Amino acid sequence: MDYFLTEEQAMIRDLAGQIAAEKVVPVREELDEKEEFPREIMKVLAQSDLFGLFIPEEYGGLGKGSFELVLAVEELSKACLGVSTTYAANALGTYPILLFGSDEQKKKYLPDIAAGKRLVAFGLTEANAGSDAGGIQTTARLEGSEYVLNGTKQWITNGGEAEVYTVIAITDKAKGARGASAFIVEKGTPGFSFGKKEKKMGIRASSTSELVFEDCRIPRENLIAREGMGFIVAMKTLDSSRVGVGAQGVGVAQGAIDEALKFARQRVQFGHPIVGFQAIQHMLADMATETEAARALVYAAARFIDSGAKDVTKASAMAKLFATDVAMKVTTNAVQVMGGSGYMREYPVEKMMRDAKILQIYEGTNQIQRNVIAQSLIKEAAKGK
Amino acid sequence: MMRIAVCIKQVPDTAEVKINHETGTLVREGVPSIINPYDMHAIEAALQIKEKTGAGVTVLTMGPPQAESALRDAISMGADEGVLVTGREFAGGDTLATSQALAGAISRIGAGLIICGKQAIDGDTAQVGPEIAQFLDMPHISYVRKIIEVNDSLIRVERLMDEGYDVVEADLPALLTVVRELNQPRLPSLKGKMAAKKAEIAKWGAAEIGVSPEKVGFNGSPTQVKRIFTPEPKGGRKTLEGTLEEQLETLINELVEKKCL
């Protein structure tokens, strides 16, 4: 399908695709096996300017939007979701600064982020606060010119590897969700350490760890926006980033289709390549159709975000929900098409299936996405839209 | 500030190349073109020096108009400008005529350091780099596997030898030819690709490089390709089978039979 990309957009897609094919595919199996962080690949992405895609030109970026980011994420995801998660989580961590940061904060952090010199992570989830962000227990107490942070964030992507963390903490317990605030915490700040690195089912090249704050003192100017804005910062950040998770779904689904099709054309049973059998053909046809539908929705949502639309919550939730459910289904069916070979680690599709599962869980489970979409529907109906 | 000239060649992708057995020449139609892989290491070397010293990097090639795309590819990696030496007068040139033309272009550019790949994967002569140095009356160091130090007046490198390596120092200007061990060529960057799209590629003929048309192309070539062919396999090969002991026994028996032992 032709999505009428501009010359620059095609360039971005092709370069990300080249990096995926030349630098990611050859090492993805080893990174997965060893649960090794893709440091070398991040260096390549930095050198290729891909970290600066969505950052304004005045801060050293390329000034592109969600759509261009989606194109890059999709290409990387065709090769390895562990790698694309590391890349996309950097954008997730950057959005609070990009969307709500002061000019000083932007000047201080964005140029290094755009150059890929400093990786970023976003810290929201805690042991008792996942889908229910209102359950956050990490606190930030203002003492003179400093905030003092205490608490533990868990399952933080890029935890330990990132240099800069955007973290949500409670500044006023009495106010509930309106008592949360967003902060920038730099790695190496006294009182800020990392807990255990998690062992995961998939996306094993990405790093996931706890962030531990014990009387961690940060300058007052590291507060993003105002006190009490934390929940809004988090929600707007997720609105922007979820479409990227949708792009991950499209990418991994396409990667799985490519593998299954290649295999089905070569594998001979009953004297014919199995691609000639209708049972296989119908599976492949459904996989391709669903993936194309997911791509169209993700691209439309990304372009909607880039149009400057005010409320993108429903669109980005739909894109995330649909594309990641498709990803799970398509990667599972790719394993099925390839049969015993598909189940073996010698072929990449079992990893794609393991990796795809996280897409239905992180950045808001797909059940939460349905809640979000339904709330938007109800709100729109009440407004008489 | 120093200027580095990198000589590159656009070649057919070897994975795809075929030979026309009637004419003995390479079939280039429909075969994707790439930058000669050794030249990619030359470009990377120049870019690394640029990053350290702020040197300017000019890539140049001699070839037909379509070779311009190779220069744009080099700019997308980070080179500053490209020069295409092109014109009918250059057609059919051997290594000497090619070196003459490139040397002329380099004189005009005024480079303090010239870097070439050790050889092109289509011709495999490894002559053009050293011949350019000869025309420009400057030292050359071939098979460079590591650049230890470079400043405005000298360069110190490791030169790959059959057994180990030499450490060689030369005054600048000088020319290097480089091997794969030197570095890992980078991929293009987005800013580079955007610059490459807009870049003006200079196109120089014999007049622009100040070389007589008699000295380049077919007219300037003392050697001519008579025939290119794939050598016939020599035959008489035998693969031994069985356990190691059995293979050894067969081998010894055959060698004794053939009076080699």
PDB file of N, CA, C and O in Angstrom, chain A residues 7-8 11-12 14-15 18-19 22-23 44 47-50 53 60-62 64, chain B residues 40 44 51 76-77 184-198:
ATOM      1  N   GLU A   7       9.512  12.642   0.278  1.00  0.00           N
ATOM      2  CA  GLU A   7      10.848  12.125  -0.006  1.00  0.00           C
ATOM      3  C   GLU A   7      11.647  11.931   1.295  1.00  0.00           C
ATOM      4  O   GLU A   7      12.347  10.947   1.470  1.00  0.00           O
ATOM      5  N   GLU A   8      11.485  12.909   2.203  1.00  0.00           N
ATOM      6  CA  GLU A   8      12.208  12.817   3.481  1.00  0.00           C
ATOM      7  C   GLU A   8      11.704  11.661   4.338  1.00  0.00           C
ATOM      8  O   GLU A   8      12.483  10.975   4.987  1.00  0.00           O
ATOM      9  N   MET A  11      13.083   8.551   3.083  1.00  0.00           N
ATOM     10  CA  MET A  11      14.498   8.499   3.468  1.00  0.00           C
ATOM     11  C   MET A  11      14.653   7.969   4.898  1.00  0.00           C
ATOM     12  O   MET A  11      15.501   7.133   5.176  1.00  0.00           O
ATOM     13  N   ILE A  12      13.801   8.472   5.779  1.00  0.00           N
ATOM     14  CA  ILE A  12      13.830   8.054   7.188  1.00  0.00           C
ATOM     15  C   ILE A  12      13.497   6.561   7.295  1.00  0.00           C
ATOM     16  O   ILE A  12      14.194   5.796   7.957  1.00  0.00           O
ATOM     17  N   ASP A  14      13.767   4.283   4.961  1.00  0.00           N
ATOM     18  CA  ASP A  14      14.804   3.461   4.336  1.00  0.00           C
ATOM     19  C   ASP A  14      16.052   3.360   5.200  1.00  0.00           C
ATOM     20  O   ASP A  14      16.669   2.294   5.292  1.00  0.00           O
ATOM     21  N   LEU A  15      16.422   4.478   5.838  1.00  0.00           N
ATOM     22  CA  LEU A  15      17.627   4.437   6.670  1.00  0.00           C
ATOM     23  C   LEU A  15      17.398   3.555   7.902  1.00  0.00           C
ATOM     24  O   LEU A  15      18.246   2.724   8.250  1.00  0.00           O
ATOM     25  N   GLN A  18      17.554   0.069   6.763  1.00  0.00           N
ATOM     26  CA  GLN A  18      18.932  -0.362   6.493  1.00  0.00           C
ATOM     27  C   GLN A  18      19.644  -0.720   7.802  1.00  0.00           C
ATOM     28  O   GLN A  18      20.347  -1.734   7.884  1.00  0.00           O
ATOM     29  N   ILE A  19      19.448   0.108   8.821  1.00  0.00           N
ATOM     30  CA  ILE A  19      20.063  -0.172  10.121  1.00  0.00           C
ATOM     31  C   ILE A  19      19.512  -1.482  10.678  1.00  0.00           C
ATOM     32  O   ILE A  19      20.254  -2.329  11.182  1.00  0.00           O
ATOM     33  N   GLU A  22      21.026  -4.386   8.525  1.00  0.00           N
ATOM     34  CA  GLU A  22      22.482  -4.577   8.565  1.00  0.00           C
ATOM     35  C   GLU A  22      23.036  -4.685   9.978  1.00  0.00           C
ATOM     36  O   GLU A  22      24.040  -5.347  10.207  1.00  0.00           O
ATOM     37  N   LYS A  23      22.409  -4.002  10.928  1.00  0.00           N
ATOM     38  CA  LYS A  23      22.995  -3.946  12.265  1.00  0.00           C
ATOM     39  C   LYS A  23      22.189  -4.708  13.320  1.00  0.00           C
ATOM     40  O   LYS A  23      22.741  -5.071  14.357  1.00  0.00           O
ATOM     41  N   VAL A  44      24.825   3.446  16.687  1.00  0.00           N
ATOM     42  CA  VAL A  44      24.538   3.599  15.250  1.00  0.00           C
ATOM     43  C   VAL A  44      23.329   4.505  15.049  1.00  0.00           C
ATOM     44  O   VAL A  44      23.339   5.398  14.195  1.00  0.00           O
ATOM     45  N   GLN A  47      24.405   8.071  15.621  1.00  0.00           N
ATOM     46  CA  GLN A  47      25.215   8.599  14.528  1.00  0.00           C
ATOM     47  C   GLN A  47      24.356   8.883  13.292  1.00  0.00           C
ATOM     48  O   GLN A  47      24.669   9.759  12.500  1.00  0.00           O
ATOM     49  N   SER A  48      23.278   8.135  13.156  1.00  0.00           N
ATOM     50  CA  SER A  48      22.399   8.317  11.998  1.00  0.00           C
ATOM     51  C   SER A  48      21.341   9.394  12.230  1.00  0.00           C
ATOM     52  O   SER A  48      20.456   9.570  11.397  1.00  0.00           O
ATOM     53  N   ASP A  49      21.412  10.080  13.363  1.00  0.00           N
ATOM     54  CA  ASP A  49      20.497  11.190  13.716  1.00  0.00           C
ATOM     55  C   ASP A  49      19.086  10.732  14.083  1.00  0.00           C
ATOM     56  O   ASP A  49      18.180  11.556  14.193  1.00  0.00           O
ATOM     57  N   LEU A  50      18.869   9.423  14.273  1.00  0.00           N
ATOM     58  CA  LEU A  50      17.496   8.967  14.516  1.00  0.00           C
ATOM     59  C   LEU A  50      16.970   9.352  15.896  1.00  0.00           C
ATOM     60  O   LEU A  50      15.762   9.416  16.109  1.00  0.00           O
ATOM     61  N   LEU A  53      14.978  12.710  15.628  1.00  0.00           N
ATOM     62  CA  LEU A  53      13.834  12.796  14.713  1.00  0.00           C
ATOM     63  C   LEU A  53      12.734  13.747  15.166  1.00  0.00           C
ATOM     64  O   LEU A  53      12.337  14.644  14.442  1.00  0.00           O
ATOM     65  N   GLY A  60      18.620  21.026  18.185  1.00  0.00           N
ATOM     66  CA  GLY A  60      19.552  20.079  17.568  1.00  0.00           C
ATOM     67  C   GLY A  60      18.904  18.871  16.930  1.00  0.00           C
ATOM     68  O   GLY A  60      19.597  17.953  16.486  1.00  0.00           O
ATOM     69  N   GLY A  61      17.576  18.832  16.893  1.00  0.00           N
ATOM     70  CA  GLY A  61      16.907  17.692  16.275  1.00  0.00           C
ATOM     71  C   GLY A  61      16.551  17.961  14.827  1.00  0.00           C
ATOM     72  O   GLY A  61      17.014  18.932  14.230  1.00  0.00           O
ATOM     73  N   LEU A  62      15.715  17.096  14.276  1.00  0.00           N
ATOM     74  CA  LEU A  62      15.316  17.229  12.877  1.00  0.00           C
ATOM     75  C   LEU A  62      13.929  17.855  12.733  1.00  0.00           C
ATOM     76  O   LEU A  62      13.468  18.109  11.628  1.00  0.00           O
ATOM     77  N   LYS A  64      10.950  16.704  13.190  1.00  0.00           N
ATOM     78  CA  LYS A  64       9.865  15.915  12.611  1.00  0.00           C
ATOM     79  C   LYS A  64       8.867  15.540  13.708  1.00  0.00           C
ATOM     80  O   LYS A  64       9.048  15.872  14.873  1.00  0.00           O
TER      81      LYS A  64
ATOM     82  N   MET B  40      35.048   2.330   1.075  1.00  0.00           N
ATOM     83  CA  MET B  40      34.201   2.683   2.220  1.00  0.00           C
ATOM     84  C   MET B  40      35.082   2.867   3.466  1.00  0.00           C
ATOM     85  O   MET B  40      34.835   3.744   4.298  1.00  0.00           O
ATOM     86  N   GLU B  44      35.572   6.240   5.711  1.00  0.00           N
ATOM     87  CA  GLU B  44      35.450   6.215   7.172  1.00  0.00           C
ATOM     88  C   GLU B  44      36.716   6.780   7.832  1.00  0.00           C
ATOM     89  O   GLU B  44      36.624   7.546   8.798  1.00  0.00           O
ATOM     90  N   GLU B  51      36.500  14.297  12.286  1.00  0.00           N
ATOM     91  CA  GLU B  51      35.903  14.478  13.605  1.00  0.00           C
ATOM     92  C   GLU B  51      36.928  14.925  14.645  1.00  0.00           C
ATOM     93  O   GLU B  51      36.625  15.693  15.542  1.00  0.00           O
ATOM     94  N   SER B  76      26.428  11.534   2.161  1.00  0.00           N
ATOM     95  CA  SER B  76      25.427  11.160   3.173  1.00  0.00           C
ATOM     96  C   SER B  76      26.083  10.519   4.395  1.00  0.00           C
ATOM     97  O   SER B  76      25.512  10.501   5.477  1.00  0.00           O
ATOM     98  N   MET B  77      27.302  10.012   4.227  1.00  0.00           N
ATOM     99  CA  MET B  77      28.045   9.481   5.379  1.00  0.00           C
ATOM    100  C   MET B  77      28.737  10.589   6.164  1.00  0.00           C
ATOM    101  O   MET B  77      29.138  10.373   7.307  1.00  0.00           O
ATOM    102  N   GLN B 184      35.385   0.223  10.751  1.00  0.00           N
ATOM    103  CA  GLN B 184      34.051  -0.246  10.377  1.00  0.00           C
ATOM    104  C   GLN B 184      33.318   0.941   9.747  1.00  0.00           C
ATOM    105  O   GLN B 184      32.994   1.885  10.468  1.00  0.00           O
ATOM    106  N   PRO B 185      33.085   0.912   8.445  1.00  0.00           N
ATOM    107  CA  PRO B 185      32.434   2.078   7.829  1.00  0.00           C
ATOM    108  C   PRO B 185      31.064   2.349   8.440  1.00  0.00           C
ATOM    109  O   PRO B 185      30.312   1.421   8.730  1.00  0.00           O
ATOM    110  N   ARG B 186      30.753   3.625   8.644  1.00  0.00           N
ATOM    111  CA  ARG B 186      29.477   3.995   9.252  1.00  0.00           C
ATOM    112  C   ARG B 186      28.344   3.953   8.220  1.00  0.00           C
ATOM    113  O   ARG B 186      28.596   3.990   7.022  1.00  0.00           O
ATOM    114  N   LEU B 187      27.134   3.931   8.724  1.00  0.00           N
ATOM    115  CA  LEU B 187      25.971   4.070   7.856  1.00  0.00           C
ATOM    116  C   LEU B 187      25.731   5.559   7.647  1.00  0.00           C
ATOM    117  O   LEU B 187      26.248   6.381   8.393  1.00  0.00           O
ATOM    118  N   PRO B 188      24.937   5.926   6.642  1.00  0.00           N
ATOM    119  CA  PRO B 188      24.644   7.344   6.461  1.00  0.00           C
ATOM    120  C   PRO B 188      23.842   7.906   7.632  1.00  0.00           C
ATOM    121  O   PRO B 188      23.252   7.145   8.402  1.00  0.00           O
ATOM    122  N   SER B 189      23.829   9.222   7.775  1.00  0.00           N
ATOM    123  CA  SER B 189      22.969   9.868   8.766  1.00  0.00           C
ATOM    124  C   SER B 189      21.854  10.593   8.013  1.00  0.00           C
ATOM    125  O   SER B 189      21.975  10.850   6.817  1.00  0.00           O
ATOM    126  N   LEU B 190      20.786  10.903   8.743  1.00  0.00           N
ATOM    127  CA  LEU B 190      19.669  11.609   8.097  1.00  0.00           C
ATOM    128  C   LEU B 190      20.089  12.994   7.631  1.00  0.00           C
ATOM    129  O   LEU B 190      19.768  13.423   6.526  1.00  0.00           O
ATOM    130  N   LYS B 191      20.855  13.697   8.491  1.00  0.00           N
ATOM    131  CA  LYS B 191      21.314  15.038   8.092  1.00  0.00           C
ATOM    132  C   LYS B 191      22.233  14.925   6.881  1.00  0.00           C
ATOM    133  O   LYS B 191      22.196  15.761   5.987  1.00  0.00           O
ATOM    134  N   GLY B 192      23.058  13.864   6.867  1.00  0.00           N
ATOM    135  CA  GLY B 192      23.944  13.624   5.726  1.00  0.00           C
ATOM    136  C   GLY B 192      23.159  13.370   4.454  1.00  0.00           C
ATOM    137  O   GLY B 192      23.477  13.884   3.385  1.00  0.00           O
ATOM    138  N   LYS B 193      22.105  12.564   4.582  1.00  0.00           N
ATOM    139  CA  LYS B 193      21.293  12.250   3.396  1.00  0.00           C
ATOM    140  C   LYS B 193      20.606  13.498   2.848  1.00  0.00           C
ATOM    141  O   LYS B 193      20.489  13.670   1.632  1.00  0.00           O
ATOM    142  N   MET B 194      20.154  14.345   3.771  1.00  0.00           N
ATOM    143  CA  MET B 194      19.510  15.577   3.329  1.00  0.00           C
ATOM    144  C   MET B 194      20.525  16.489   2.642  1.00  0.00           C
ATOM    145  O   MET B 194      20.222  17.121   1.628  1.00  0.00           O
ATOM    146  N   ALA B 195      21.742  16.545   3.199  1.00  0.00           N
ATOM    147  CA  ALA B 195      22.805  17.354   2.584  1.00  0.00           C
ATOM    148  C   ALA B 195      23.174  16.780   1.220  1.00  0.00           C
ATOM    149  O   ALA B 195      23.403  17.522   0.260  1.00  0.00           O
ATOM    150  N   ALA B 196      23.215  15.457   1.130  1.00  0.00           N
ATOM    151  CA  ALA B 196      23.615  14.807  -0.119  1.00  0.00           C
ATOM    152  C   ALA B 196      22.615  15.100  -1.237  1.00  0.00           C
ATOM    153  O   ALA B 196      22.980  15.244  -2.402  1.00  0.00           O
ATOM    154  N   LYS B 197      21.353  15.194  -0.842  1.00  0.00           N
ATOM    155  CA  LYS B 197      20.306  15.454  -1.831  1.00  0.00           C
ATOM    156  C   LYS B 197      20.505  16.839  -2.458  1.00  0.00           C
ATOM    157  O   LYS B 197      20.314  17.030  -3.647  1.00  0.00           O
ATOM    158  N   LYS B 198      20.918  17.785  -1.623  1.00  0.00           N
ATOM    159  CA  LYS B 198      21.055  19.176  -2.086  1.00  0.00           C
ATOM    160  C   LYS B 198      22.433  19.482  -2.685  1.00  0.00           C
ATOM    161  O   LYS B 198      22.596  20.485  -3.364  1.00  0.00           O
TER     162      LYS B 198
END
